[in-house]
PDB file of C-alpha atoms in Angstrom:
ATOM      1  CA  UNK A   1     -53.651  54.421-166.597  1.00 60.00           C
ATOM      2  CA  UNK A   2     -54.520  52.072-163.774  1.00 70.00           C
ATOM      3  CA  UNK A   3     -55.459  53.668-160.494  1.00 80.00           C
ATOM      4  CA  UNK A   4     -55.204  52.196-157.029  1.00 84.00           C
ATOM      5  CA  UNK A   5     -58.591  50.508-157.243  1.00 87.00           C
ATOM      6  CA  UNK A   6     -57.680  48.699-160.478  1.00 90.00           C
ATOM      7  CA  UNK A   7     -54.372  47.569-159.041  1.00 90.00           C
ATOM      8  CA  UNK A   8     -56.038  46.212-155.907  1.00 90.00           C
ATOM      9  CA  UNK A   9     -58.483  44.291-158.099  1.00 91.00           C
ATOM     10  CA  UNK A  10     -55.549  42.794-160.009  1.00 90.00           C
ATOM     11  CA  UNK A  11     -53.589  41.815-156.911  1.00 90.00           C
ATOM     12  CA  UNK A  12     -56.300  40.907-154.402  1.00 90.00           C
ATOM     13  CA  UNK A  13     -58.960  39.851-156.864  1.00 91.00           C
ATOM     14  CA  UNK A  14     -62.581  40.808-157.107  1.00 92.00           C
ATOM     15  CA  UNK A  15     -65.840  39.090-156.303  1.00 90.00           C
ATOM     16  CA  UNK A  16     -69.365  40.431-156.831  1.00 89.00           C
ATOM     17  CA  UNK A  17     -71.217  41.549-153.683  1.00 90.00           C
ATOM     18  CA  UNK A  18     -73.297  38.739-152.168  1.00 90.00           C
ATOM     19  CA  UNK A  19     -76.283  38.556-149.835  1.00 89.00           C
ATOM     20  CA  UNK A  20     -77.811  35.633-148.012  1.00 88.00           C
ATOM     21  CA  UNK A  21     -81.400  34.776-148.777  1.00 86.00           C
ATOM     22  CA  UNK A  22     -83.008  31.873-146.919  1.00 87.00           C
ATOM     23  CA  UNK A  23     -79.536  30.631-145.997  1.00 85.00           C
ATOM     24  CA  UNK A  24     -78.267  30.752-149.581  1.00 89.00           C
ATOM     25  CA  UNK A  25     -75.701  33.292-150.877  1.00 88.00           C
ATOM     26  CA  UNK A  26     -76.841  35.078-154.000  1.00 90.00           C
ATOM     27  CA  UNK A  27     -75.403  38.069-155.914  1.00 89.00           C
ATOM     28  CA  UNK A  28     -76.609  41.378-154.583  1.00 90.00           C
ATOM     29  CA  UNK A  29     -78.627  43.558-156.905  1.00 89.00           C
ATOM     30  CA  UNK A  30     -76.598  46.425-158.358  1.00 88.00           C
ATOM     31  CA  UNK A  31     -79.073  48.974-157.009  1.00 88.00           C
ATOM     32  CA  UNK A  32     -78.233  47.698-153.528  1.00 89.00           C
ATOM     33  CA  UNK A  33     -74.458  48.091-153.889  1.00 92.00           C
ATOM     34  CA  UNK A  34     -72.647  50.368-151.552  1.00 92.00           C
ATOM     35  CA  UNK A  35     -70.178  52.979-152.792  1.00 92.00           C
ATOM     36  CA  UNK A  36     -67.232  50.760-151.810  1.00 91.00           C
ATOM     37  CA  UNK A  37     -68.681  47.776-153.636  1.00 92.00           C
ATOM     38  CA  UNK A  38     -69.289  49.885-156.721  1.00 92.00           C
ATOM     39  CA  UNK A  39     -65.711  51.257-156.665  1.00 92.00           C
ATOM     40  CA  UNK A  40     -64.333  47.714-156.404  1.00 92.00           C
ATOM     41  CA  UNK A  41     -66.388  46.677-159.436  1.00 93.00           C
ATOM     42  CA  UNK A  42     -65.121  49.652-161.443  1.00 93.00           C
ATOM     43  CA  UNK A  43     -61.508  48.910-160.479  1.00 94.00           C
ATOM     44  CA  UNK A  44     -61.794  45.297-161.660  1.00 94.00           C
ATOM     45  CA  UNK A  45     -63.404  46.375-164.936  1.00 94.00           C
ATOM     46  CA  UNK A  46     -60.619  48.860-165.624  1.00 93.00           C
ATOM     47  CA  UNK A  47     -57.872  46.357-164.876  1.00 94.00           C
ATOM     48  CA  UNK A  48     -59.497  43.651-167.010  1.00 94.00           C
ATOM     49  CA  UNK A  49     -59.989  46.089-169.874  1.00 94.00           C
ATOM     50  CA  UNK A  50     -56.324  47.126-169.693  1.00 93.00           C
ATOM     51  CA  UNK A  51     -55.233  43.488-169.934  1.00 94.00           C
ATOM     52  CA  UNK A  52     -57.538  42.806-172.884  1.00 94.00           C
ATOM     53  CA  UNK A  53     -56.198  45.826-174.763  1.00 93.00           C
ATOM     54  CA  UNK A  54     -52.568  44.937-174.045  1.00 91.00           C
ATOM     55  CA  UNK A  55     -52.475  41.566-175.831  1.00 92.00           C
ATOM     56  CA  UNK A  56     -52.885  40.442-179.440  1.00 92.00           C
ATOM     57  CA  UNK A  57     -55.761  38.376-180.771  1.00 92.00           C
ATOM     58  CA  UNK A  58     -54.097  35.004-180.243  1.00 91.00           C
ATOM     59  CA  UNK A  59     -53.368  35.741-176.582  1.00 92.00           C
ATOM     60  CA  UNK A  60     -56.796  37.286-176.088  1.00 94.00           C
ATOM     61  CA  UNK A  61     -58.309  33.907-176.892  1.00 93.00           C
ATOM     62  CA  UNK A  62     -56.657  32.558-173.739  1.00 92.00           C
ATOM     63  CA  UNK A  63     -58.263  35.099-171.417  1.00 95.00           C
ATOM     64  CA  UNK A  64     -61.497  36.198-173.113  1.00 92.00           C
ATOM     65  CA  UNK A  65     -63.543  34.011-170.752  1.00 93.00           C
ATOM     66  CA  UNK A  66     -61.983  35.451-167.581  1.00 94.00           C
ATOM     67  CA  UNK A  67     -64.322  37.636-165.507  1.00 92.00           C
ATOM     68  CA  UNK A  68     -61.743  39.176-163.191  1.00 95.00           C
ATOM     69  CA  UNK A  69     -58.412  40.874-163.779  1.00 94.00           C
ATOM     70  CA  UNK A  70     -56.646  38.570-161.306  1.00 95.00           C
ATOM     71  CA  UNK A  71     -57.889  35.468-163.126  1.00 95.00           C
ATOM     72  CA  UNK A  72     -56.721  36.825-166.501  1.00 95.00           C
ATOM     73  CA  UNK A  73     -53.343  37.747-165.050  1.00 93.00           C
ATOM     74  CA  UNK A  74     -52.778  34.304-163.555  1.00 92.00           C
ATOM     75  CA  UNK A  75     -53.679  32.708-166.890  1.00 93.00           C
ATOM     76  CA  UNK A  76     -51.030  34.778-168.635  1.00 92.00           C
ATOM     77  CA  UNK A  77     -48.444  33.957-165.972  1.00 87.00           C
ATOM     78  CA  UNK A  78     -48.920  30.231-166.469  1.00 87.00           C
ATOM     79  CA  UNK A  79     -48.841  30.611-170.263  1.00 87.00           C
ATOM     80  CA  UNK A  80     -45.552  32.546-170.354  1.00 83.00           C
ATOM     81  CA  UNK A  81     -43.797  31.630-167.116  1.00 78.00           C
ATOM     82  CA  UNK A  82     -45.240  28.188-166.498  1.00 80.00           C
ATOM     83  CA  UNK A  83     -46.305  26.706-163.240  1.00 81.00           C
ATOM     84  CA  UNK A  84     -44.229  27.028-160.093  1.00 82.00           C
ATOM     85  CA  UNK A  85     -42.201  23.950-161.063  1.00 86.00           C
ATOM     86  CA  UNK A  86     -41.568  25.293-164.552  1.00 86.00           C
ATOM     87  CA  UNK A  87     -40.603  28.644-163.073  1.00 86.00           C
ATOM     88  CA  UNK A  88     -38.064  27.010-160.765  1.00 89.00           C
ATOM     89  CA  UNK A  89     -36.579  25.086-163.686  1.00 90.00           C
ATOM     90  CA  UNK A  90     -36.218  28.256-165.733  1.00 90.00           C
ATOM     91  CA  UNK A  91     -34.564  30.042-162.822  1.00 92.00           C
ATOM     92  CA  UNK A  92     -32.080  27.210-162.492  1.00 94.00           C
ATOM     93  CA  UNK A  93     -31.284  27.457-166.189  1.00 94.00           C
ATOM     94  CA  UNK A  94     -30.770  31.210-165.905  1.00 95.00           C
ATOM     95  CA  UNK A  95     -28.503  30.696-162.898  1.00 94.00           C
ATOM     96  CA  UNK A  96     -26.398  28.216-164.865  1.00 95.00           C
ATOM     97  CA  UNK A  97     -26.083  30.661-167.752  1.00 95.00           C
ATOM     98  CA  UNK A  98     -25.041  33.394-165.335  1.00 96.00           C
ATOM     99  CA  UNK A  99     -22.361  31.251-163.716  1.00 95.00           C
ATOM    100  CA  UNK A 100     -21.007  30.179-167.128  1.00 95.00           C
ATOM    101  CA  UNK A 101     -20.581  33.754-168.333  1.00 94.00           C
ATOM    102  CA  UNK A 102     -17.108  34.495-169.686  1.00 95.00           C
ATOM    103  CA  UNK A 103     -15.852  37.430-171.695  1.00 95.00           C
ATOM    104  CA  UNK A 104     -13.921  36.280-174.778  1.00 94.00           C
ATOM    105  CA  UNK A 105     -10.552  37.753-175.759  1.00 92.00           C
ATOM    106  CA  UNK A 106     -11.919  39.566-178.824  1.00 91.00           C
ATOM    107  CA  UNK A 107     -15.218  40.667-177.243  1.00 94.00           C
ATOM    108  CA  UNK A 108     -15.906  44.307-176.444  1.00 94.00           C
ATOM    109  CA  UNK A 109     -16.995  45.560-173.032  1.00 94.00           C
ATOM    110  CA  UNK A 110     -20.242  46.888-174.512  1.00 94.00           C
ATOM    111  CA  UNK A 111     -21.202  43.517-175.960  1.00 96.00           C
ATOM    112  CA  UNK A 112     -20.352  41.699-172.736  1.00 96.00           C
ATOM    113  CA  UNK A 113     -22.379  44.214-170.744  1.00 95.00           C
ATOM    114  CA  UNK A 114     -25.333  43.508-173.012  1.00 96.00           C
ATOM    115  CA  UNK A 115     -25.079  39.738-172.467  1.00 96.00           C
ATOM    116  CA  UNK A 116     -24.864  40.129-168.693  1.00 96.00           C
ATOM    117  CA  UNK A 117     -27.884  42.437-168.501  1.00 95.00           C
ATOM    118  CA  UNK A 118     -29.963  40.142-170.715  1.00 96.00           C
ATOM    119  CA  UNK A 119     -29.536  37.312-168.219  1.00 96.00           C
ATOM    120  CA  UNK A 120     -30.230  39.633-165.287  1.00 95.00           C
ATOM    121  CA  UNK A 121     -33.466  40.828-166.915  1.00 95.00           C
ATOM    122  CA  UNK A 122     -34.589  37.257-167.624  1.00 92.00           C
ATOM    123  CA  UNK A 123     -34.186  36.478-163.942  1.00 93.00           C
ATOM    124  CA  UNK A 124     -36.044  39.634-162.957  1.00 92.00           C
ATOM    125  CA  UNK A 125     -39.014  38.650-165.121  1.00 86.00           C
ATOM    126  CA  UNK A 126     -39.294  35.502-163.005  1.00 86.00           C
ATOM    127  CA  UNK A 127     -39.334  37.624-159.824  1.00 86.00           C
ATOM    128  CA  UNK A 128     -35.744  36.712-158.980  1.00 91.00           C
ATOM    129  CA  UNK A 129     -33.545  39.831-158.996  1.00 93.00           C
ATOM    130  CA  UNK A 130     -29.798  39.304-159.188  1.00 95.00           C
ATOM    131  CA  UNK A 131     -28.091  41.807-156.846  1.00 94.00           C
ATOM    132  CA  UNK A 132     -25.739  44.327-158.468  1.00 94.00           C
ATOM    133  CA  UNK A 133     -22.902  43.292-156.153  1.00 94.00           C
ATOM    134  CA  UNK A 134     -23.218  39.700-157.352  1.00 95.00           C
ATOM    135  CA  UNK A 135     -23.099  40.822-160.982  1.00 96.00           C
ATOM    136  CA  UNK A 136     -20.009  42.966-160.332  1.00 95.00           C
ATOM    137  CA  UNK A 137     -18.147  40.125-158.619  1.00 95.00           C
ATOM    138  CA  UNK A 138     -19.096  37.746-161.430  1.00 96.00           C
ATOM    139  CA  UNK A 139     -17.860  40.109-164.141  1.00 96.00           C
ATOM    140  CA  UNK A 140     -14.577  40.742-162.318  1.00 95.00           C
ATOM    141  CA  UNK A 141     -13.923  36.995-162.210  1.00 95.00           C
ATOM    142  CA  UNK A 142     -14.807  36.453-165.875  1.00 95.00           C
ATOM    143  CA  UNK A 143     -12.707  39.163-167.564  1.00 95.00           C
ATOM    144  CA  UNK A 144      -9.705  38.254-169.786  1.00 94.00           C
ATOM    145  CA  UNK A 145      -6.125  38.628-168.522  1.00 92.00           C
ATOM    146  CA  UNK A 146      -5.674  41.977-170.236  1.00 91.00           C
ATOM    147  CA  UNK A 147      -8.025  43.466-167.618  1.00 93.00           C
ATOM    148  CA  UNK A 148      -6.057  42.130-164.621  1.00 93.00           C
ATOM    149  CA  UNK A 149      -4.568  45.504-163.769  1.00 92.00           C
ATOM    150  CA  UNK A 150      -7.986  47.191-163.959  1.00 93.00           C
ATOM    151  CA  UNK A 151      -9.615  44.480-161.814  1.00 93.00           C
ATOM    152  CA  UNK A 152      -7.020  45.042-159.095  1.00 93.00           C
ATOM    153  CA  UNK A 153      -7.588  48.793-159.237  1.00 92.00           C
ATOM    154  CA  UNK A 154     -11.374  48.449-158.912  1.00 93.00           C
ATOM    155  CA  UNK A 155     -11.119  46.026-156.012  1.00 91.00           C
ATOM    156  CA  UNK A 156      -8.741  48.336-154.149  1.00 91.00           C
ATOM    157  CA  UNK A 157     -10.476  51.642-154.912  1.00 90.00           C
ATOM    158  CA  UNK A 158     -14.175  50.714-154.631  1.00 90.00           C
ATOM    159  CA  UNK A 159     -16.544  48.945-152.302  1.00 91.00           C
ATOM    160  CA  UNK A 160     -17.909  46.122-154.442  1.00 90.00           C
ATOM    161  CA  UNK A 161     -21.092  45.864-152.366  1.00 90.00           C
ATOM    162  CA  UNK A 162     -22.133  49.431-153.202  1.00 92.00           C
ATOM    163  CA  UNK A 163     -20.674  49.845-156.703  1.00 93.00           C
ATOM    164  CA  UNK A 164     -23.344  50.625-159.306  1.00 92.00           C
ATOM    165  CA  UNK A 165     -23.453  48.671-162.544  1.00 92.00           C
ATOM    166  CA  UNK A 166     -23.379  51.691-164.861  1.00 92.00           C
ATOM    167  CA  UNK A 167     -20.358  53.117-163.041  1.00 93.00           C
ATOM    168  CA  UNK A 168     -18.632  49.737-163.065  1.00 94.00           C
ATOM    169  CA  UNK A 169     -19.082  49.047-166.783  1.00 94.00           C
ATOM    170  CA  UNK A 170     -18.222  52.667-167.579  1.00 93.00           C
ATOM    171  CA  UNK A 171     -14.867  52.218-165.850  1.00 93.00           C
ATOM    172  CA  UNK A 172     -14.181  49.035-167.841  1.00 94.00           C
ATOM    173  CA  UNK A 173     -15.129  50.763-171.096  1.00 94.00           C
ATOM    174  CA  UNK A 174     -12.734  53.647-170.400  1.00 93.00           C
ATOM    175  CA  UNK A 175      -9.891  51.197-169.730  1.00 93.00           C
ATOM    176  CA  UNK A 176     -10.678  49.304-172.947  1.00 92.00           C
ATOM    177  CA  UNK A 177     -10.601  52.491-175.026  1.00 92.00           C
ATOM    178  CA  UNK A 178      -7.238  53.525-173.552  1.00 90.00           C
ATOM    179  CA  UNK A 179      -5.762  50.064-174.178  1.00 87.00           C
ATOM    180  CA  UNK A 180      -7.015  50.007-177.773  1.00 86.00           C
ATOM    181  CA  UNK A 181      -5.509  53.435-178.421  1.00 83.00           C
ATOM    182  CA  UNK A 182      -2.091  52.356-177.103  1.00 80.00           C
ATOM    183  CA  UNK A 183      -2.113  49.190-179.219  1.00 76.00           C
ATOM    184  CA  UNK A 184      -3.063  51.207-182.299  1.00 77.00           C
ATOM    185  CA  UNK A 185      -0.129  53.594-181.813  1.00 71.00           C
ATOM    186  CA  UNK A 186       2.226  50.657-181.211  1.00 67.00           C
ATOM    187  CA  UNK A 187       1.052  48.993-184.432  1.00 64.00           C
ATOM    188  CA  UNK A 188       1.749  52.180-186.392  1.00 60.00           C
ATOM    189  CA  UNK A 189       5.309  52.361-185.003  1.00 60.00           C
ATOM    190  CA  UNK A 190       5.973  48.725-185.934  1.00 60.00           C
ATOM    191  CA  UNK A 191       4.635  49.302-189.456  1.00 54.00           C
ATOM    192  CA  UNK A 192       6.888  52.369-189.885  1.00 51.00           C
ATOM    193  CA  UNK A 193       9.925  50.390-188.679  1.00 57.00           C
ATOM    194  CA  UNK A 194       9.173  47.541-191.098  1.00 56.00           C
ATOM    195  CA  UNK A 195       8.904  49.996-193.994  1.00 57.00           C
ATOM    196  CA  UNK A 196      12.240  51.574-193.035  1.00 53.00           C
ATOM    197  CA  UNK A 197      13.972  48.166-192.876  1.00 51.00           C
ATOM    198  CA  UNK A 198      12.517  47.238-196.280  1.00 57.00           C
ATOM    199  CA  UNK A 199      13.847  50.452-197.803  1.00 57.00           C
ATOM    200  CA  UNK A 200      17.314  49.740-196.370  1.00 56.00           C
ATOM    201  CA  UNK A 201      17.228  46.217-197.824  1.00 56.00           C
ATOM    202  CA  UNK A 202      16.335  47.644-201.247  1.00 57.00           C
ATOM    203  CA  UNK A 203      19.252  50.044-201.001  1.00 57.00           C
ATOM    204  CA  UNK A 204      21.625  47.197-200.089  1.00 60.00           C
ATOM    205  CA  UNK A 205      20.404  45.150-203.060  1.00 61.00           C
ATOM    206  CA  UNK A 206      20.907  48.087-205.380  1.00 60.00           C
ATOM    207  CA  UNK A 207      24.434  48.672-204.050  1.00 62.00           C
ATOM    208  CA  UNK A 208      25.358  44.996-204.481  1.00 66.00           C
ATOM    209  CA  UNK A 209      24.137  45.079-208.081  1.00 65.00           C
ATOM    210  CA  UNK A 210      26.252  48.177-208.765  1.00 66.00           C
ATOM    211  CA  UNK A 211      29.317  46.409-207.352  1.00 70.00           C
ATOM    212  CA  UNK A 212      28.678  43.349-209.543  1.00 67.00           C
ATOM    213  CA  UNK A 213      28.404  45.493-212.672  1.00 68.00           C
ATOM    214  CA  UNK A 214      31.606  47.336-211.795  1.00 70.00           C
ATOM    215  CA  UNK A 215      33.492  44.065-211.195  1.00 73.00           C
ATOM    216  CA  UNK A 216      32.391  42.515-214.509  1.00 66.00           C
ATOM    217  CA  UNK A 217      33.208  45.730-216.338  1.00 70.00           C
ATOM    218  CA  UNK A 218      36.703  45.699-214.843  1.00 71.00           C
ATOM    219  CA  UNK A 219      37.239  42.068-215.852  1.00 69.00           C
ATOM    220  CA  UNK A 220      36.027  42.796-219.372  1.00 64.00           C
ATOM    221  CA  UNK A 221      38.377  45.787-219.685  1.00 70.00           C
ATOM    222  CA  UNK A 222      41.357  43.749-218.503  1.00 69.00           C
ATOM    223  CA  UNK A 223      40.565  41.023-221.029  1.00 64.00           C
ATOM    224  CA  UNK A 224      40.497  43.533-223.896  1.00 60.00           C
ATOM    225  CA  UNK A 225      43.738  45.111-222.691  1.00 64.00           C
ATOM    226  CA  UNK A 226      45.491  41.750-222.688  1.00 63.00           C
ATOM    227  CA  UNK A 227      44.339  41.036-226.239  1.00 56.00           C
ATOM    228  CA  UNK A 228      45.588  44.411-227.492  1.00 52.00           C
ATOM    229  CA  UNK A 229      48.941  44.454-225.602  1.00 54.00           C
ATOM    230  CA  UNK A 230      52.161  44.714-227.763  1.00 49.00           C
ATOM    231  CA  UNK A 231      53.847  41.803-226.024  1.00 48.00           C
ATOM    232  CA  UNK A 232      51.058  39.510-226.984  1.00 45.00           C
ATOM    233  CA  UNK A 233      51.235  40.771-230.597  1.00 46.00           C
ATOM    234  CA  UNK A 234      55.023  40.445-230.818  1.00 47.00           C
ATOM    235  CA  UNK A 235      54.978  36.986-229.368  1.00 45.00           C
ATOM    236  CA  UNK A 236      52.451  35.928-231.978  1.00 48.00           C
ATOM    237  CA  UNK A 237      54.675  37.344-234.746  1.00 43.00           C
ATOM    238  CA  UNK A 238      57.814  35.690-233.410  1.00 48.00           C
ATOM    239  CA  UNK A 239      56.041  32.415-233.033  1.00 45.00           C
ATOM    240  CA  UNK A 240      54.811  32.664-236.631  1.00 50.00           C
ATOM    241  CA  UNK A 241      58.327  33.367-237.948  1.00 51.00           C
ATOM    242  CA  UNK A 242      59.745  30.512-235.946  1.00 43.00           C
ATOM    243  CA  UNK A 243      57.184  28.151-237.363  1.00 46.00           C
ATOM    244  CA  UNK A 244      57.920  29.489-240.852  1.00 51.00           C
ATOM    245  CA  UNK A 245      61.681  28.796-240.545  1.00 50.00           C
ATOM    246  CA  UNK A 246      61.138  25.368-239.140  1.00 49.00           C
ATOM    247  CA  UNK A 247      58.682  24.573-241.891  1.00 50.00           C
ATOM    248  CA  UNK A 248      61.464  25.078-244.446  1.00 52.00           C
ATOM    249  CA  UNK A 249      63.740  22.358-243.022  1.00 50.00           C
ATOM    250  CA  UNK A 250      61.696  20.187-240.690  1.00 48.00           C
ATOM    251  CA  UNK A 251      60.403  16.843-241.810  1.00 50.00           C
ATOM    252  CA  UNK A 252      56.797  16.153-242.466  1.00 50.00           C
ATOM    253  CA  UNK A 253      56.267  14.791-238.981  1.00 48.00           C
ATOM    254  CA  UNK A 254      57.356  18.118-237.476  1.00 50.00           C
ATOM    255  CA  UNK A 255      55.074  19.972-239.847  1.00 50.00           C
ATOM    256  CA  UNK A 256      52.176  17.948-238.606  1.00 51.00           C
ATOM    257  CA  UNK A 257      53.107  18.638-234.976  1.00 50.00           C
ATOM    258  CA  UNK A 258      53.396  22.363-235.620  1.00 52.00           C
ATOM    259  CA  UNK A 259      50.088  22.316-237.393  1.00 53.00           C
ATOM    260  CA  UNK A 260      48.513  20.626-234.375  1.00 53.00           C
ATOM    261  CA  UNK A 261      50.016  23.206-232.047  1.00 55.00           C
ATOM    262  CA  UNK A 262      48.715  26.057-234.156  1.00 55.00           C
ATOM    263  CA  UNK A 263      45.321  24.444-234.066  1.00 55.00           C
ATOM    264  CA  UNK A 264      45.533  24.237-230.262  1.00 57.00           C
ATOM    265  CA  UNK A 265      46.500  27.917-230.045  1.00 55.00           C
ATOM    266  CA  UNK A 266      43.587  28.811-232.260  1.00 51.00           C
ATOM    267  CA  UNK A 267      41.173  26.832-230.103  1.00 55.00           C
ATOM    268  CA  UNK A 268      42.508  28.466-226.923  1.00 54.00           C
ATOM    269  CA  UNK A 269      42.119  31.899-228.501  1.00 54.00           C
ATOM    270  CA  UNK A 270      38.592  31.011-229.574  1.00 54.00           C
ATOM    271  CA  UNK A 271      37.770  29.794-226.054  1.00 58.00           C
ATOM    272  CA  UNK A 272      39.088  33.082-224.658  1.00 53.00           C
ATOM    273  CA  UNK A 273      36.868  34.974-227.072  1.00 53.00           C
ATOM    274  CA  UNK A 274      33.878  32.984-225.838  1.00 57.00           C
ATOM    275  CA  UNK A 275      34.689  33.926-222.236  1.00 55.00           C
ATOM    276  CA  UNK A 276      34.884  37.567-223.239  1.00 53.00           C
ATOM    277  CA  UNK A 277      31.527  37.348-225.001  1.00 52.00           C
ATOM    278  CA  UNK A 278      29.997  35.688-221.938  1.00 62.00           C
ATOM    279  CA  UNK A 279      31.393  38.480-219.782  1.00 54.00           C
ATOM    280  CA  UNK A 280      29.835  41.034-222.149  1.00 54.00           C
ATOM    281  CA  UNK A 281      26.499  39.249-221.962  1.00 59.00           C
ATOM    282  CA  UNK A 282      26.638  39.179-218.140  1.00 57.00           C
ATOM    283  CA  UNK A 283      27.380  42.895-218.034  1.00 53.00           C
ATOM    284  CA  UNK A 284      24.516  43.675-220.405  1.00 56.00           C
ATOM    285  CA  UNK A 285      22.159  41.479-218.372  1.00 60.00           C
ATOM    286  CA  UNK A 286      23.104  43.184-215.097  1.00 52.00           C
ATOM    287  CA  UNK A 287      22.731  46.620-216.672  1.00 51.00           C
ATOM    288  CA  UNK A 288      19.247  45.681-217.899  1.00 59.00           C
ATOM    289  CA  UNK A 289      18.254  44.405-214.432  1.00 54.00           C
ATOM    290  CA  UNK A 290      19.729  47.543-212.843  1.00 54.00           C
ATOM    291  CA  UNK A 291      17.618  49.752-215.131  1.00 56.00           C
ATOM    292  CA  UNK A 292      14.430  47.836-214.262  1.00 57.00           C
ATOM    293  CA  UNK A 293      14.923  48.064-210.493  1.00 51.00           C
ATOM    294  CA  UNK A 294      12.555  50.756-209.126  1.00 53.00           C
ATOM    295  CA  UNK A 295      14.375  53.592-207.375  1.00 50.00           C
ATOM    296  CA  UNK A 296      12.998  54.650-203.956  1.00 47.00           C
TER     297      UNK A 296
END
């Protein structure tokens, strides 16, 4: 641990005690050092040793020739921060990044907090601290629209100039959690409603299929009843007898006409049979589909 003497050697620098001999300054012999001069030497040695032990071998090569802690420290500053001009350029870049900060719609408060603090720490490393009030105002201006209500509440309930960062981001995080919870519950209600509507649609489809089967069954039954009715049978018999009597006396031309008519009646009957068979097939097909429909 560095004590006060080591820190003074780092900040103010250290030079070996000197004496003037024949008008020329020469280093004083160690045996002639005063207690204060000896303490200053020890402080510089401790600070320089701490710097040497705090860097890796590659960095040590940059400062191994330094004789004072202040000299070693300045060498490291130039290596990692650059000269004053480079430092100013880096600060300008950091300022631009800070001004361009925006929280995206799908970004969490925790992640945005991390990005903001990273830029603030970069500026602090260059000896340029961004005030907390400036960070708070920047974040309030860069939040998505879903935080508008919370921004208004913070501006009305708090003094922005004295609001701490941890308290500020904690308030935003609480609001985000509450909003996420409400949206999750809303999504569950919508999903339940969609499932209910789908079940009703399935029931309607099943009912329509039942009605279609019943209608075709009714038509099929009526067709069979018409074929088996006595009137239809008697009419066929009478028509046959009439044709038989006419065949006894009618000329050949009439016989041919009657034959053609009988052929037409046969074809009509055959066509009716085909319709009945198609009706049967439709009923069977609907019954098969009805059996394969999953029941809720």
